[in-house]
Amino acid sequence: MKFLADHMFGKLAKELRMLGYDTLYYRGESGYPFIKLAREEDRVILTRNSKLLPRKPEDRIVRITEDKLSLQLRELILKGYVSLNEQKLYSRCLLCNAPLDQISRDEAEGKVPDFIFYQHKEFSRCPQCLKIYWPGSHLDHMKIKMKELFG
Ligand SMILES: [Zn+2]
């Protein structure tokens, strides 16, 4: 499942990336180019725009009705679009959507704060923006949050 989020859903897009879903965030208007992109890349559209209607059988448009981020995520879970896969948590860059590369501990040295470097063994890096990620406490928070959401 891949997503294309419209300009209303920047935060939701990040949250989906955190869960490991390939999610593009579209800053333009949700007109024809928007639908075309979703078709070309086989993405499910996330929008609030009630005028945006499927025109071809392959168009998949999910209308998000909730305002709060956690409820929006829950809405996608209840509708069956999103599920929890712990293996995929934090496998993508939250900023670029690119799949992260595992890097050796040596490669992370000097590029992350020292206390982080000494506390962690595993690091990964975004091939696009070169941001380095590590499984920090935010991952545990995320797991707890996900367990609540996914029941
Ligand atoms: Zn990145």
PDB file of N, CA and C and ligand atoms in Angstrom, residues 93 96 126 129, ligand 1:
ATOM      1  N   CYS A  93      12.945   7.640   5.638  1.00  0.00           N
ATOM      2  CA  CYS A  93      13.223   8.994   6.108  1.00  0.00           C
ATOM      3  C   CYS A  93      11.895   9.736   6.256  1.00  0.00           C
ATOM      4  N   CYS A  96      12.153  12.757   3.567  1.00  0.00           N
ATOM      5  CA  CYS A  96      12.260  12.496   2.126  1.00  0.00           C
ATOM      6  C   CYS A  96      11.419  11.317   1.648  1.00  0.00           C
ATOM      7  N   CYS A 126      19.529   8.214   5.651  1.00  0.00           N
ATOM      8  CA  CYS A 126      18.744   8.501   4.453  1.00  0.00           C
ATOM      9  C   CYS A 126      19.707   8.742   3.292  1.00  0.00           C
ATOM     10  N   CYS A 129      18.911  12.849   2.059  1.00  0.00           N
ATOM     11  CA  CYS A 129      19.299  14.018   2.864  1.00  0.00           C
ATOM     12  C   CYS A 129      20.418  13.688   3.853  1.00  0.00           C
TER      13      CYS A 129
HETATM   14 ZN    ZN B   1      15.928  12.122   4.037  1.00  0.00          ZN
END
